[in-house]
XYZ file of C-alpha atoms in Angstrom:
318
model
C 133.552 60.486 88.674
C 132.929 56.816 89.037
C 129.165 56.723 88.663
C 127.734 56.604 85.147
C 125.032 59.196 84.576
C 121.944 58.468 82.513
C 121.645 62.186 81.704
C 124.191 63.351 79.117
C 122.619 66.742 78.341
C 121.202 69.370 80.676
C 118.797 72.192 79.856
C 119.467 75.581 81.466
C 116.278 77.420 82.433
C 117.839 80.844 81.830
C 117.421 84.160 83.615
C 113.672 83.789 84.086
C 110.793 81.466 83.280
C 108.783 84.453 81.971
C 109.595 85.175 78.301
C 109.155 88.955 78.636
C 111.552 89.035 81.582
C 114.019 86.852 79.650
C 114.378 89.508 76.949
C 114.536 92.389 79.412
C 117.124 90.662 81.594
C 119.201 89.703 78.540
C 119.478 93.340 77.433
C 120.247 94.508 80.989
C 122.883 91.824 81.610
C 124.501 92.512 78.231
C 125.075 96.153 79.208
C 126.294 95.087 82.665
C 128.710 92.564 81.137
C 130.132 95.116 78.684
C 130.541 97.622 81.530
C 132.263 94.993 83.670
C 134.643 94.020 80.864
C 135.557 97.651 80.139
C 136.030 98.438 83.841
C 138.202 95.435 84.664
C 140.281 95.667 81.477
C 140.807 99.411 82.090
C 142.094 98.761 85.611
C 144.470 96.029 84.414
C 145.888 98.268 81.670
C 146.115 101.335 83.950
C 147.980 99.421 86.683
C 150.332 97.843 84.118
C 151.202 101.107 82.330
C 151.306 103.548 85.261
C 154.532 103.152 87.260
C 152.983 104.954 90.267
C 150.649 101.989 90.640
C 153.429 99.390 90.730
C 152.844 98.672 94.424
C 151.651 95.502 96.219
C 148.135 96.880 96.725
C 147.573 97.586 93.023
C 149.288 94.346 92.071
C 146.495 92.512 93.902
C 143.859 94.859 92.467
C 145.044 94.008 88.946
C 144.785 90.287 89.612
C 141.376 90.763 91.229
C 140.207 92.514 88.044
C 141.526 89.602 85.963
C 139.651 87.102 88.143
C 136.450 89.190 87.989
C 136.705 89.369 84.196
C 137.191 85.601 83.910
C 134.422 84.895 86.416
C 131.728 86.804 84.521
C 132.997 85.505 81.170
C 132.590 81.935 82.428
C 128.824 82.195 82.809
C 127.295 85.315 81.274
C 128.249 85.148 77.546
C 126.951 81.591 77.214
C 123.720 82.481 79.028
C 123.187 85.533 76.799
C 123.813 83.569 73.584
C 121.578 80.725 74.765
C 118.726 83.133 75.469
C 119.010 84.963 72.147
C 119.522 81.807 70.048
C 117.094 79.750 72.156
C 119.681 76.972 72.583
C 119.476 76.084 76.248
C 121.086 72.652 76.047
C 124.491 72.074 77.596
C 126.358 68.770 77.569
C 127.479 67.129 80.796
C 131.231 67.725 80.092
C 130.535 71.382 79.198
C 128.471 71.758 82.366
C 131.273 70.234 84.452
C 133.825 72.552 82.801
C 131.673 75.603 83.484
C 131.210 74.600 87.125
C 134.940 73.982 87.522
C 135.859 77.393 86.060
C 133.212 79.284 88.014
C 134.106 77.738 91.384
C 137.809 78.215 90.637
C 137.475 81.955 89.961
C 135.035 82.420 92.843
C 137.405 80.807 95.336
C 140.328 82.692 93.784
C 138.564 85.966 94.574
C 138.115 84.803 98.168
C 141.837 83.982 98.511
C 142.903 87.236 96.821
C 140.671 89.307 99.099
C 142.335 87.612 102.080
C 145.802 88.398 100.675
C 144.766 92.014 100.127
C 143.574 92.232 103.746
C 146.987 90.956 104.894
C 148.691 93.566 102.688
C 146.599 96.444 104.119
C 147.071 95.164 107.673
C 150.841 95.001 107.288
C 150.949 98.482 105.702
C 149.009 100.095 108.570
C 149.770 97.903 111.613
C 153.477 97.259 110.898
C 154.599 99.972 108.432
C 158.293 99.716 109.380
C 158.623 96.178 108.020
C 156.065 96.546 105.220
C 158.571 97.406 102.487
C 160.926 94.584 103.442
C 158.121 92.009 103.736
C 155.855 92.803 100.783
C 158.464 92.436 98.057
C 157.532 91.399 94.533
C 158.460 87.783 95.329
C 156.051 87.782 98.285
C 153.208 89.202 96.178
C 153.789 86.679 93.399
C 153.939 83.837 95.946
C 150.601 84.895 97.467
C 148.957 84.988 94.024
C 150.424 81.580 93.084
C 149.139 80.091 96.363
C 145.710 81.601 95.616
C 145.673 80.023 92.137
C 146.794 76.591 93.376
C 144.264 76.689 96.221
C 141.505 77.766 93.835
C 142.285 74.927 91.418
C 142.311 72.343 94.224
C 139.101 73.708 95.741
C 137.379 73.707 92.347
C 138.610 70.201 91.500
C 137.169 68.854 94.731
C 133.737 70.444 94.208
C 133.541 69.390 90.543
C 134.383 65.767 91.384
C 132.099 65.819 94.425
C 129.170 67.131 92.349
C 129.580 65.059 89.190
C 130.244 61.805 91.016
C 126.511 61.918 91.737
C 124.081 60.076 89.433
C 121.827 62.189 87.216
C 118.969 60.088 85.853
C 116.405 62.814 85.159
C 114.876 65.340 85.100
C 117.603 67.337 83.364
C 116.201 70.890 83.657
C 118.609 73.095 85.677
C 116.586 75.918 87.214
C 119.421 78.413 86.744
C 121.238 80.337 84.010
C 124.501 78.409 84.485
C 125.747 75.151 86.016
C 126.017 75.771 89.739
C 126.386 73.341 92.644
C 123.041 73.728 94.501
C 120.715 73.261 91.474
C 122.807 70.324 90.203
C 122.766 68.539 93.568
C 119.022 69.229 93.680
C 118.644 67.249 90.401
C 120.752 64.274 91.477
C 119.179 60.857 92.003
C 119.553 58.855 95.171
C 120.933 59.957 98.519
C 123.055 63.119 98.291
C 123.517 63.758 102.018
C 127.086 62.443 102.113
C 128.199 64.605 99.179
C 126.396 67.623 100.618
C 127.942 67.161 104.066
C 131.497 66.856 102.731
C 131.001 69.805 100.362
C 129.501 71.910 103.154
C 132.400 71.150 105.517
C 135.083 71.919 102.903
C 133.358 75.127 101.769
C 132.570 76.176 105.330
C 136.133 75.650 106.575
C 137.633 77.447 103.572
C 135.266 80.421 103.600
C 135.287 80.834 107.395
C 139.106 80.592 107.559
C 139.478 83.313 104.913
C 136.788 85.396 106.615
C 138.424 84.992 110.044
C 141.837 86.040 108.683
C 140.267 89.048 106.970
C 138.442 90.019 110.179
C 141.643 89.642 112.198
C 143.432 91.932 109.739
C 140.745 94.584 110.143
C 140.760 94.279 113.941
C 144.469 95.155 113.872
C 143.824 97.927 111.330
C 141.068 99.478 113.467
C 143.234 99.149 116.590
C 146.050 101.037 114.843
C 143.796 103.693 113.315
C 142.115 104.435 116.675
C 145.514 105.102 118.261
C 146.559 107.604 115.587
C 146.384 111.038 117.232
C 145.555 113.296 114.281
C 142.190 113.024 112.537
C 143.917 113.576 109.184
C 146.215 110.626 109.869
C 143.291 108.427 110.875
C 141.367 109.331 107.721
C 144.418 108.745 105.501
C 145.043 105.315 107.057
C 141.412 104.253 106.760
C 141.025 105.569 103.204
C 143.762 103.202 101.983
C 141.617 100.181 102.902
C 138.060 101.531 102.473
C 137.777 100.204 98.904
C 138.935 96.755 99.998
C 136.493 96.801 102.920
C 133.630 97.529 100.498
C 134.742 94.580 98.347
C 134.860 92.312 101.418
C 131.311 93.264 102.442
C 130.045 92.822 98.881
C 131.720 89.424 98.453
C 130.828 87.827 101.785
C 127.382 89.417 101.850
C 126.331 87.761 98.575
C 128.456 84.838 97.396
C 129.265 82.965 100.576
C 125.648 82.965 101.799
C 124.555 81.034 98.699
C 126.866 78.109 99.533
C 126.386 78.068 103.312
C 122.921 76.486 103.342
C 121.753 72.880 102.781
C 120.401 71.926 99.343
C 117.154 70.825 101.006
C 116.450 74.518 101.685
C 117.463 75.563 98.171
C 115.068 77.920 96.413
C 115.511 78.325 92.618
C 114.386 81.960 92.720
C 116.627 82.866 95.656
C 119.506 80.937 94.082
C 119.114 82.814 90.810
C 118.906 86.202 92.550
C 121.943 85.438 94.719
C 123.874 84.343 91.629
C 123.071 87.639 89.906
C 124.695 89.480 92.809
C 127.803 87.347 93.377
C 128.514 86.309 89.771
C 127.486 89.443 87.835
C 127.056 92.570 89.964
C 129.998 92.068 92.348
C 132.650 91.614 89.588
C 131.144 94.601 87.747
C 131.064 96.862 90.814
C 134.623 96.085 91.975
C 136.269 98.337 89.323
C 133.852 101.116 90.287
C 134.692 100.713 93.971
C 138.457 100.856 93.373
C 138.253 103.836 91.022
C 135.757 106.105 92.806
C 137.489 106.249 96.192
C 141.098 106.191 94.993
C 142.813 109.296 93.692
C 145.778 107.473 92.156
C 143.517 105.034 90.313
C 141.243 107.834 89.079
C 144.253 109.758 87.801
C 145.643 106.666 86.051
C 142.290 105.869 84.408
C 141.834 109.496 83.341
C 145.289 109.458 81.775
C 144.517 106.152 80.045
C 141.212 107.375 78.596
C 142.814 110.603 77.379
C 145.594 108.648 75.663
C 143.166 106.571 73.570
C 141.674 109.404 71.437
C 145.065 111.136 71.103
C 146.639 107.860 69.922
C 143.889 107.376 67.346
C 144.338 110.955 66.139
C 148.115 110.540 65.835
C 147.617 107.252 63.964
C 145.262 108.906 61.457
C 147.636 111.819 60.837
C 150.546 109.436 60.431
C 148.551 107.317 58.001
C 147.618 110.361 55.959
């Protein structure tokens, strides 16, 4: 971050420029955030407590829920408080920290989804070596690699963005500090930074996407050659939730970062951000609980334990 910036404080526009929509969106996003927190926390607790879910697939699901929880908590609480308290200012260091965290968790989700695709592919395409390959050490190693890669990816984009000069205006047409609106505000020529950022993001996203697609090509090939319809359905059902997550992730988030800043539209950017930074992390727990019998059973058991524990505590206290 060699260049000194004249701007030391940014102003976040918020969810909408219309005051009536600001209030309505704040209430809606508050409910969505609470639902997302409850859903992701419930999945993490259920997977941790239920021994039937101590498998590689649910190990990745638990970490995906953690990443989704952190991702929404990076942007949404601050935006909600800023709207209610009418304090839209954010300092340059705070903006850089928010961008770093958001990009880190977003890329982490991408790497985890790729690891989950590999897990499902190995389970269906090569079931005989699945148990020997996907040991706990392998799962932990994949998650560690995802974290390290996410931190490196986020560090690059934060440095690449904030090495630009910001000399005014300082109004970010967004509800959090994101790359496209920040580059749009930068002074001088940004083509070099944009080109490097586009290449790094494009290579990373397309590599993960290609590996995920390859995994599903092998999965489909295996499923098609299963003779019984019951066997085909059972094999496909084990990866249907992950496939829905893949479509949701790549259909919303990646598209926002795969276009030049010159074509950036504040309205489209804000709408895309709502999908990939708010709705996708909130819907993931729903996707993994609705179409999964083991997860539904674990969550049902967890929810039934809460009132019984409270009742036992009250009787014990009395």
